[in-house]
CSV table of C-alpha atoms and ligand atoms in Angstrom, one decimal:
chain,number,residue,atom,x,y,z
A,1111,UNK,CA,-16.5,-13.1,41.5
A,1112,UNK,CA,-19.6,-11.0,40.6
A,1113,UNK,CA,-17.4,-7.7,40.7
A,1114,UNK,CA,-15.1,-9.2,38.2
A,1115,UNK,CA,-17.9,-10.4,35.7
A,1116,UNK,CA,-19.0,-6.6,36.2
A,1117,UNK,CA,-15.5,-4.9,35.6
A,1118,UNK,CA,-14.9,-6.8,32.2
A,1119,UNK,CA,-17.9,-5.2,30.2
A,1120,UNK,CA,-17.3,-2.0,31.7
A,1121,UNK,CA,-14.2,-1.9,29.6
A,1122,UNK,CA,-15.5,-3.0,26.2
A,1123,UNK,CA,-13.2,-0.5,24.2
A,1124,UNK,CA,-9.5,-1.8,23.9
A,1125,UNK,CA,-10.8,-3.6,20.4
A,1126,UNK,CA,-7.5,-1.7,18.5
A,1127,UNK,CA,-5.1,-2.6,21.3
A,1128,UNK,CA,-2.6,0.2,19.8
A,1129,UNK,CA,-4.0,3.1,20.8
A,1130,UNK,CA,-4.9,2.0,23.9
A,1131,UNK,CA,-1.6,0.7,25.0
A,1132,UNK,CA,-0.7,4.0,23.2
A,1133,UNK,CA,-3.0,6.2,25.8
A,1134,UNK,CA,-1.6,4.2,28.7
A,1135,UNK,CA,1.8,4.9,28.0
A,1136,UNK,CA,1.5,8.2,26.5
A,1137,UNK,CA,0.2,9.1,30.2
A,1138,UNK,CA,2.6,7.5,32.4
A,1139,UNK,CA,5.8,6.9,30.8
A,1140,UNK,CA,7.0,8.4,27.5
A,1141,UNK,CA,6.3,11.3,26.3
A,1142,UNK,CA,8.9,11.5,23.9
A,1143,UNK,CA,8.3,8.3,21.5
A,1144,UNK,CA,8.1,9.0,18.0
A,1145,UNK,CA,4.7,8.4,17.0
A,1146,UNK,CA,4.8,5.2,13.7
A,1147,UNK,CA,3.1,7.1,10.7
A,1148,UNK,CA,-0.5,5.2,11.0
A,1149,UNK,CA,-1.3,6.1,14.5
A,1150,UNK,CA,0.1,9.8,14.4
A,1151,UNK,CA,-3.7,10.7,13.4
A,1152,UNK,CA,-5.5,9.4,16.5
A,1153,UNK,CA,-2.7,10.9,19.0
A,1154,UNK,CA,-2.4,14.2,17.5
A,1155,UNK,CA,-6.2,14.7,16.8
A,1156,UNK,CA,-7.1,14.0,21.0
A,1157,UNK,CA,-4.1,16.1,21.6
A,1158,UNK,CA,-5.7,19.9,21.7
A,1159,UNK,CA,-7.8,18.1,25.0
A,1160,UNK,CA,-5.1,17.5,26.9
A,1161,UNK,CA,-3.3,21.1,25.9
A,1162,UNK,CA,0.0,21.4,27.3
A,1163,UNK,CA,2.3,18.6,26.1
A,1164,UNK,CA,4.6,20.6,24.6
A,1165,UNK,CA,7.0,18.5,23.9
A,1166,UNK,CA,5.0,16.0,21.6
A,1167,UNK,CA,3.4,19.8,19.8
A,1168,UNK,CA,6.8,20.7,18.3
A,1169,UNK,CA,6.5,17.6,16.2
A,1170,UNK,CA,3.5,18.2,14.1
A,1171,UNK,CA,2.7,15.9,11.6
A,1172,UNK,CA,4.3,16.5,7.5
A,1173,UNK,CA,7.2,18.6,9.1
A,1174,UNK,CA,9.3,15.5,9.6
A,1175,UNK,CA,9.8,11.9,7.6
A,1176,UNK,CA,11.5,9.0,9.0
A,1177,UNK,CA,13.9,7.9,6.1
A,1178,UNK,CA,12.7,4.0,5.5
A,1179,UNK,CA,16.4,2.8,5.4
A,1180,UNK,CA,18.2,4.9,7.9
A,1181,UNK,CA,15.4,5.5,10.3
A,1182,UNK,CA,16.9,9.5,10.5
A,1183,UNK,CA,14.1,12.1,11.1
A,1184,UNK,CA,14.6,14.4,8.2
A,1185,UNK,CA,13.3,17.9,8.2
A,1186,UNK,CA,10.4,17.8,5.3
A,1187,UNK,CA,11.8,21.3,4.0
A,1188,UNK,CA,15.4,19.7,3.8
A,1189,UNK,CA,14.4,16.7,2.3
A,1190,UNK,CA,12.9,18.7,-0.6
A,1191,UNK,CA,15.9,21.0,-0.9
A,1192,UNK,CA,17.9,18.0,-1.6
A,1193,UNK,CA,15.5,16.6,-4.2
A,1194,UNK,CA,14.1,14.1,-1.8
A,1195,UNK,CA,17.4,12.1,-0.7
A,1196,UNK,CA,18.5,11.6,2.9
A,1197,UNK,CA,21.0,13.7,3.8
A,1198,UNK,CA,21.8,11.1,6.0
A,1199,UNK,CA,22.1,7.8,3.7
A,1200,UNK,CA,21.5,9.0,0.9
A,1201,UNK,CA,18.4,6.8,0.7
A,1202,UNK,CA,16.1,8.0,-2.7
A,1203,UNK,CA,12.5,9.1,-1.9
A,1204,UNK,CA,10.0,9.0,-4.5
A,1205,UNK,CA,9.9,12.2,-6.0
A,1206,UNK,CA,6.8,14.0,-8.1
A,1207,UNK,CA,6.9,14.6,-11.7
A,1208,UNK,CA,6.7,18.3,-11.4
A,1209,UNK,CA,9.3,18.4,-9.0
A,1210,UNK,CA,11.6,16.1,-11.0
A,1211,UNK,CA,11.1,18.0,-14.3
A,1212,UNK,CA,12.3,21.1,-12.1
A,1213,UNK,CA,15.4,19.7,-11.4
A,1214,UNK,CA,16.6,18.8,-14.4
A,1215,UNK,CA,15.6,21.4,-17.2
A,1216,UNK,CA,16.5,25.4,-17.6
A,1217,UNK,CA,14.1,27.2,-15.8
A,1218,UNK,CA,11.3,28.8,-17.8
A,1219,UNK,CA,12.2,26.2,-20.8
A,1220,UNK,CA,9.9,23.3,-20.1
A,1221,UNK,CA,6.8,23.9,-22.9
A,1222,UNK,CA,4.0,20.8,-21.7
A,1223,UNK,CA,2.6,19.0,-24.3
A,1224,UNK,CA,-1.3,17.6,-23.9
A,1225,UNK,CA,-1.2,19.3,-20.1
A,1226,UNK,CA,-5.4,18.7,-19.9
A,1227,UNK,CA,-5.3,14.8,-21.5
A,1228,UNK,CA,-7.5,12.8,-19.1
A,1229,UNK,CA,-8.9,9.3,-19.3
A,1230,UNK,CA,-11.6,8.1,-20.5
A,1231,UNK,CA,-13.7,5.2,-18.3
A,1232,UNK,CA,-14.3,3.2,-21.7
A,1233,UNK,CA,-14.7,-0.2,-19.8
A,1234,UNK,CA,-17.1,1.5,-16.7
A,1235,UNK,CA,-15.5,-0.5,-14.6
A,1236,UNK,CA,-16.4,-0.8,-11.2
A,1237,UNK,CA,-14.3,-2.6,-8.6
A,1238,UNK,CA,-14.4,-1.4,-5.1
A,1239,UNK,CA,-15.0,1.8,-6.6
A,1240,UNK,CA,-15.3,2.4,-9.8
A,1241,UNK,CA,-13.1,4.1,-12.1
A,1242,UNK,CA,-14.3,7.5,-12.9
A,1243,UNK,CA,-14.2,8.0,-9.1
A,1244,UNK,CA,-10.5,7.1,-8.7
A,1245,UNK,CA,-9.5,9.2,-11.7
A,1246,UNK,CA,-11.6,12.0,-9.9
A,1247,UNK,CA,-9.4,11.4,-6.5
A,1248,UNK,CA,-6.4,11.4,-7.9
A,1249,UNK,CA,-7.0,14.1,-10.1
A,1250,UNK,CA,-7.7,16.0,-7.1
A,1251,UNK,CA,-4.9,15.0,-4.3
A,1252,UNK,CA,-2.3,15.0,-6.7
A,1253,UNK,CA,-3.4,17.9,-8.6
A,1254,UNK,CA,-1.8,15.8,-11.7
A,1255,UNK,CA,-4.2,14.9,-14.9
A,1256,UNK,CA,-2.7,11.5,-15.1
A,1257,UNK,CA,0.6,9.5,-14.4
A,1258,UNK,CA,2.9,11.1,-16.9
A,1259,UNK,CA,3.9,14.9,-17.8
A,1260,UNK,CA,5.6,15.1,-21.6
A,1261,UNK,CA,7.0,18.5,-22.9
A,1262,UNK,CA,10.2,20.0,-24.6
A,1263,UNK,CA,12.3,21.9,-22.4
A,1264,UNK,CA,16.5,22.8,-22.5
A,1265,UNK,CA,18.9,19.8,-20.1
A,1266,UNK,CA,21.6,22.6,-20.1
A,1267,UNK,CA,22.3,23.4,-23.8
A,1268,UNK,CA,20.6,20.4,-25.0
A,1269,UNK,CA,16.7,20.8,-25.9
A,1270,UNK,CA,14.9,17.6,-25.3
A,1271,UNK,CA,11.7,15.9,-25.3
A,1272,UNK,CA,10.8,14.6,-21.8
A,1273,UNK,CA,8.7,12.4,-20.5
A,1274,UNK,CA,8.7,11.8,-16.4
A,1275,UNK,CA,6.0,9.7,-14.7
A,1276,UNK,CA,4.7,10.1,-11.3
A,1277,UNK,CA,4.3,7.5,-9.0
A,1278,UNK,CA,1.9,9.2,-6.7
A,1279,UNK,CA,-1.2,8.8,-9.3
A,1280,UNK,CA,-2.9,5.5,-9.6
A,1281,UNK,CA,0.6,3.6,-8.7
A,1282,UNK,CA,2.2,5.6,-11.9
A,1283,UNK,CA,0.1,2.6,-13.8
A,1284,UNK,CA,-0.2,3.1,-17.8
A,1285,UNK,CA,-3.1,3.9,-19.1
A,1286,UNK,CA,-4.4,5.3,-22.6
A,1287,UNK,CA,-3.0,8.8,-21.4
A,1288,UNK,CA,0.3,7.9,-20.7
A,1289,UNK,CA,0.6,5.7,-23.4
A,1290,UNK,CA,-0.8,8.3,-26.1
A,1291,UNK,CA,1.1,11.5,-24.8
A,1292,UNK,CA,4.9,9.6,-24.7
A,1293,UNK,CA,3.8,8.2,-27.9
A,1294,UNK,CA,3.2,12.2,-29.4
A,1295,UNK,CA,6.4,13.1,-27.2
A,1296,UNK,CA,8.5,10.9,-29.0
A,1297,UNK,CA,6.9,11.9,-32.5
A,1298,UNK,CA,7.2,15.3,-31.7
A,1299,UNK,CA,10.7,14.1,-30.9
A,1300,UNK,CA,11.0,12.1,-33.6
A,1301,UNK,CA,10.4,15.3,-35.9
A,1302,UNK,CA,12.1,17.6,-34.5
A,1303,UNK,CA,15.4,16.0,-34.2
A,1304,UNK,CA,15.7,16.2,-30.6
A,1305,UNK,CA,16.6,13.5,-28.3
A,1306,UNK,CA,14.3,11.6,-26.4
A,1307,UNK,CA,14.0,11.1,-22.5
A,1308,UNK,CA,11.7,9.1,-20.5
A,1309,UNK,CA,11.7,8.5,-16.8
A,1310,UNK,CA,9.9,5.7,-14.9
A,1311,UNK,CA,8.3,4.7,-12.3
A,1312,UNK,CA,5.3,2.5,-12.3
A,1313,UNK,CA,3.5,-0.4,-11.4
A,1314,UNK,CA,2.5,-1.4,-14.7
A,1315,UNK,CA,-0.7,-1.4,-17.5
A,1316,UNK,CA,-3.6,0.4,-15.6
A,1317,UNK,CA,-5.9,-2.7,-14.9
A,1318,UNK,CA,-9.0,-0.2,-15.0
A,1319,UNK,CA,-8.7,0.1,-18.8
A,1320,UNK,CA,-7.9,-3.7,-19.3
A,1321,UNK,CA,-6.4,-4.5,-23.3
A,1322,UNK,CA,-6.2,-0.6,-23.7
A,1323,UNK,CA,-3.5,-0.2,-21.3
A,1324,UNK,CA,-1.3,-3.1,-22.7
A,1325,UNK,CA,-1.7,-1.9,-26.5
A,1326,UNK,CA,0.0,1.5,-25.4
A,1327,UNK,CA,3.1,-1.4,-24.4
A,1328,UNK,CA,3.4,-1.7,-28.6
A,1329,UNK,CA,2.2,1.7,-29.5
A,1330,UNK,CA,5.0,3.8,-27.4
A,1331,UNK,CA,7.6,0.8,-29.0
A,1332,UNK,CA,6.7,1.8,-32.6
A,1333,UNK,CA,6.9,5.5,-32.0
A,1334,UNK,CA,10.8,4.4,-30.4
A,1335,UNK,CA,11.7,2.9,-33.5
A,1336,UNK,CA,10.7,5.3,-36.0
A,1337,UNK,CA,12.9,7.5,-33.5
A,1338,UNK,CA,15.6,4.8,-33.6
A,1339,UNK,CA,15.5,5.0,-37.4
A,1340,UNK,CA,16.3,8.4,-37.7
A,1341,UNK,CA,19.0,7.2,-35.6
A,1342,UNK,CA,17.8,9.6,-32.6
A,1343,UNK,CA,18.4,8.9,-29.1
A,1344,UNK,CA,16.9,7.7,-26.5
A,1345,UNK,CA,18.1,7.3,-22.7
A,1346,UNK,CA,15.2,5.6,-20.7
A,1347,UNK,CA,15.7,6.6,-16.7
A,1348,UNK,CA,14.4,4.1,-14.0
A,1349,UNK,CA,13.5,4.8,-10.9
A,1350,UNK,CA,11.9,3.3,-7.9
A,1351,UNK,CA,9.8,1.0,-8.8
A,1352,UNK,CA,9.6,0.6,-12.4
A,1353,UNK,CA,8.4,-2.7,-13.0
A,1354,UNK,CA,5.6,-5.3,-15.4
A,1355,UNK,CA,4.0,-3.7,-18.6
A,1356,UNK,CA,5.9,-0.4,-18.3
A,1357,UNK,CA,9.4,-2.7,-17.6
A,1358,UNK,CA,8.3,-4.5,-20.5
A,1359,UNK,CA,7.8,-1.8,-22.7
A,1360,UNK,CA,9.4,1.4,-23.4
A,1361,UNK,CA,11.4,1.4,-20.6
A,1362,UNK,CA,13.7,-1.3,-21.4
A,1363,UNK,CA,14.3,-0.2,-25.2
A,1364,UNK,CA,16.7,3.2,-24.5
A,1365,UNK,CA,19.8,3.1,-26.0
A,1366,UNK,CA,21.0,4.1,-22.7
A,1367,UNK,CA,19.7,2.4,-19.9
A,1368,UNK,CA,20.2,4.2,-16.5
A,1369,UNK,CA,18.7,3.8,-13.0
A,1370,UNK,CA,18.9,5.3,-9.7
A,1371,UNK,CA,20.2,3.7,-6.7
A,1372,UNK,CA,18.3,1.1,-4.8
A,1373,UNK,CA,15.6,1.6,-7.5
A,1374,UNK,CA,13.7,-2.2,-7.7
A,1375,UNK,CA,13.2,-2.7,-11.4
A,1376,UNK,CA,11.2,-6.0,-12.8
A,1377,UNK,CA,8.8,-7.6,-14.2
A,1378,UNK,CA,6.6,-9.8,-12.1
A,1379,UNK,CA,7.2,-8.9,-8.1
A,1380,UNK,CA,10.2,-11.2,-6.0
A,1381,UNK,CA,6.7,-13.4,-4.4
A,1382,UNK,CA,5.5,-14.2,-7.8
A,1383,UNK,CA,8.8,-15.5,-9.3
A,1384,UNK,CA,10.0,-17.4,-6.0
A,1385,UNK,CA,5.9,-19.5,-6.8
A,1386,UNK,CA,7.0,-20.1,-10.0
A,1387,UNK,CA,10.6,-21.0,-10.2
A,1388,UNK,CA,10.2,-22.7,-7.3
A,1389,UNK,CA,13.4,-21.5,-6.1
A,1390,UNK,CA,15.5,-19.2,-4.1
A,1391,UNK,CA,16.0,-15.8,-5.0
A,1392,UNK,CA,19.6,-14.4,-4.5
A,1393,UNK,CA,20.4,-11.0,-2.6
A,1394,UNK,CA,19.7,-8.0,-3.9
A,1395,UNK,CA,17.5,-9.6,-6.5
A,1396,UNK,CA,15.7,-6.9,-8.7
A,1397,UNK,CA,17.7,-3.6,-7.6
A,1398,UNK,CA,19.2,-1.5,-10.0
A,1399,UNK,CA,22.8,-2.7,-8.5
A,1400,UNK,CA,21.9,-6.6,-9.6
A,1401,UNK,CA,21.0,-5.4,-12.8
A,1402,UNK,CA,24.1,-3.3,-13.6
A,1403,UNK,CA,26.2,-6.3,-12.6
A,1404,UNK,CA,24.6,-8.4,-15.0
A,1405,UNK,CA,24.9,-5.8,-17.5
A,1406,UNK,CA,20.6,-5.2,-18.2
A,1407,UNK,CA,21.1,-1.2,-17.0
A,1408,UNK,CA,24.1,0.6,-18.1
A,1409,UNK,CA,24.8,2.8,-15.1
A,1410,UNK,CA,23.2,3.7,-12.2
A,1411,UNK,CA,23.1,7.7,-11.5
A,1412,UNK,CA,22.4,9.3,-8.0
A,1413,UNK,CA,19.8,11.9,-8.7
A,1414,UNK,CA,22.0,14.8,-7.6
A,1415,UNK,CA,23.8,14.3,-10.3
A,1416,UNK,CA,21.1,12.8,-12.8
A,1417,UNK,CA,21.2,16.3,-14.8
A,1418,UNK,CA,24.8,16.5,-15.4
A,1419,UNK,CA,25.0,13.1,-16.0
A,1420,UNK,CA,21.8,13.4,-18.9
A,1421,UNK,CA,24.2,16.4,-20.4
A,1422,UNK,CA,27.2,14.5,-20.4
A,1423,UNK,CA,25.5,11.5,-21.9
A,1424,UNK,CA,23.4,13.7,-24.7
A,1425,UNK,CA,26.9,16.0,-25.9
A,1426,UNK,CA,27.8,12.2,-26.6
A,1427,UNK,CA,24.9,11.5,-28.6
A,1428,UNK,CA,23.8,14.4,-30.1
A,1429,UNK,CA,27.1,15.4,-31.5
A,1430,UNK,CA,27.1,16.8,-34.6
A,1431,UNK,CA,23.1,17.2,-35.0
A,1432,UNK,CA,21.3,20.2,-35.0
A,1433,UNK,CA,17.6,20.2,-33.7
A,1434,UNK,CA,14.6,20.6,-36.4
A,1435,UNK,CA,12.6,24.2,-35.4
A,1436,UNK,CA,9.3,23.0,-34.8
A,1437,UNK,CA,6.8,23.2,-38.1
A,1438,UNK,CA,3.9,25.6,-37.7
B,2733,ZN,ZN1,18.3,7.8,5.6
């Protein structure tokens, strides 16, 4: 009795039962389990102690992602050869603004507009930390300014004004900065007779700046319909997630609406509508696929083939204009 009192403290650790059932195993049976993304840290950091699993050492961690849907291991350097798609399932990753602006304009042609624009902390609002400091984090991990690049740059013989947000700062929310520089992207637009291009992805009005986010909602809507009135396009791209203030803005006012596969696209999320409505949601509900059925999005475009598609779509539209060289 009294050695079993006595073994039980002596053992006080196992509080995280994962990476103790993780060091038990690891030892005796497999070797070769793929480590889940949250626990890779632990694992790999007490590796160099142990030396010569060699085995577990050719898979260091960021040279491989499991793909979500298909569960493939994808070789990181492959996956961004293919502009972030399975090879596998063809399963869409989130891509970064740079990366996406890369793919689709001439090389060399991209000219960014308002590249140093950063928020300002009007509010000094403070949640868990406050906002200054998250700006300042994201500012630094993504290497970004904020959520959106703009510029002018050539879609094969087309020139164009494009916008593309980035999902990777602050949830790609909208804020003052994103609001204000795809407001002068579309003027600029606007002026110059060139088409206009915006592509999504975000979580909505940027909380930290509170009624300053959702006024960009109406500002980046006027600046589309002066642009409308000069009877200028503009082809709004969504992609995983675009959803809330963003949804309910400018994204959801192109003359063409088109969306990449899979990509969910809403307002409020599936949980909040199921509350209200009291009722059950049908497959599929929120994709880009339910949407095209029901005629909201006009076509969905893998993103291999989202730059010719943008050509074919803009020879269309822009037929018979010529753009406007820019003043000054
Ligand atoms: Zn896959």
């Amino acid at each position: 009795m009294l050695t079993i009192v006595a073994k039980d403290p002596s053992t006080p650790e196992p509080a995280s039962t994962t990476s103790f059932t993780k060091k038990t195993l690891g030892f005796d049976v497999e070797p070769a389990v793929t480590p889940p993304p949250s626990s890779t840290e632990t694992t790999f950091a007490k590796k160099p102690k142990l030396g010569g699993k060699s085995k577990k050492k050719d898979i260091p961690e960021g040279l491989w992602t499991k793909c979500p849907k298909c569960e493939t291991m994808v070789f990181d350097k492959e996956l961004d050869e293919n502009l972030k798609i399975c090879p596998k399932c063809n399963h869409h990753f989130a891509i970064g603004a740079r990366e996406r602006i890369h793919s689709l304009v001439e090389t060399c042609s991209f000219e960014e507009m308002d590249a140093e624009m950063t928020s300002v902390d009007i509010l000094e609002f403070t949640g868990v930390a406050s906002y200054k400091s998250k700006l300042e984090a994201y500012q630094t991990s993504t290497k970004l300014k904020d959520a959106v690049i703009t510029g002018i740059g050539k879609i094969g013989h087309h020139k164009a004004a494009l916008g593309v947000m980035d999902f990777s700062f602050l949830g790609g929310s909208m804020g003052s900065v994103v609001g204000e520089k795809l407001t002068r992207m579309i003027e600029a637009a606007t002026d110059r007779s060139l088409p206009a291009i915006i592509i999504s992805t975000s979580g909505g009005a940027r909380m930290y700046e509170g009624m300053f986010s959702l006024m960009q909602m109406a500002k980046t809507c006027g600046a589309l319909a002066y642009h409308a009135k000069q009877k200028l396009p503009y082809i709004s791209v969504l992609t995983h997630p675009t959803t809330a203030g963003v949804m309910a803005s400018y994204a959801s006012v192109g003359d063409l609406i088109i969306a990449e596969p899979n990509a969910m696209i809403g307002f409020a999320g599936p949980r909040v509508i199921k509350d209200t409505t009291q009722a059950e949601l049908p497959p599929g509900f929120q994709t880009a696929e339910f949407l095209l059925d029901r005629g909201l999005i006009d076509a969905i475009v893998p993103r291999q083939e989202m730059k010719a598609r943008l050509i074919y779509y803009l020879d269309f539209l822009m037929e018979g204009r010529r753009p406007v060289p820019a003043a000054g």
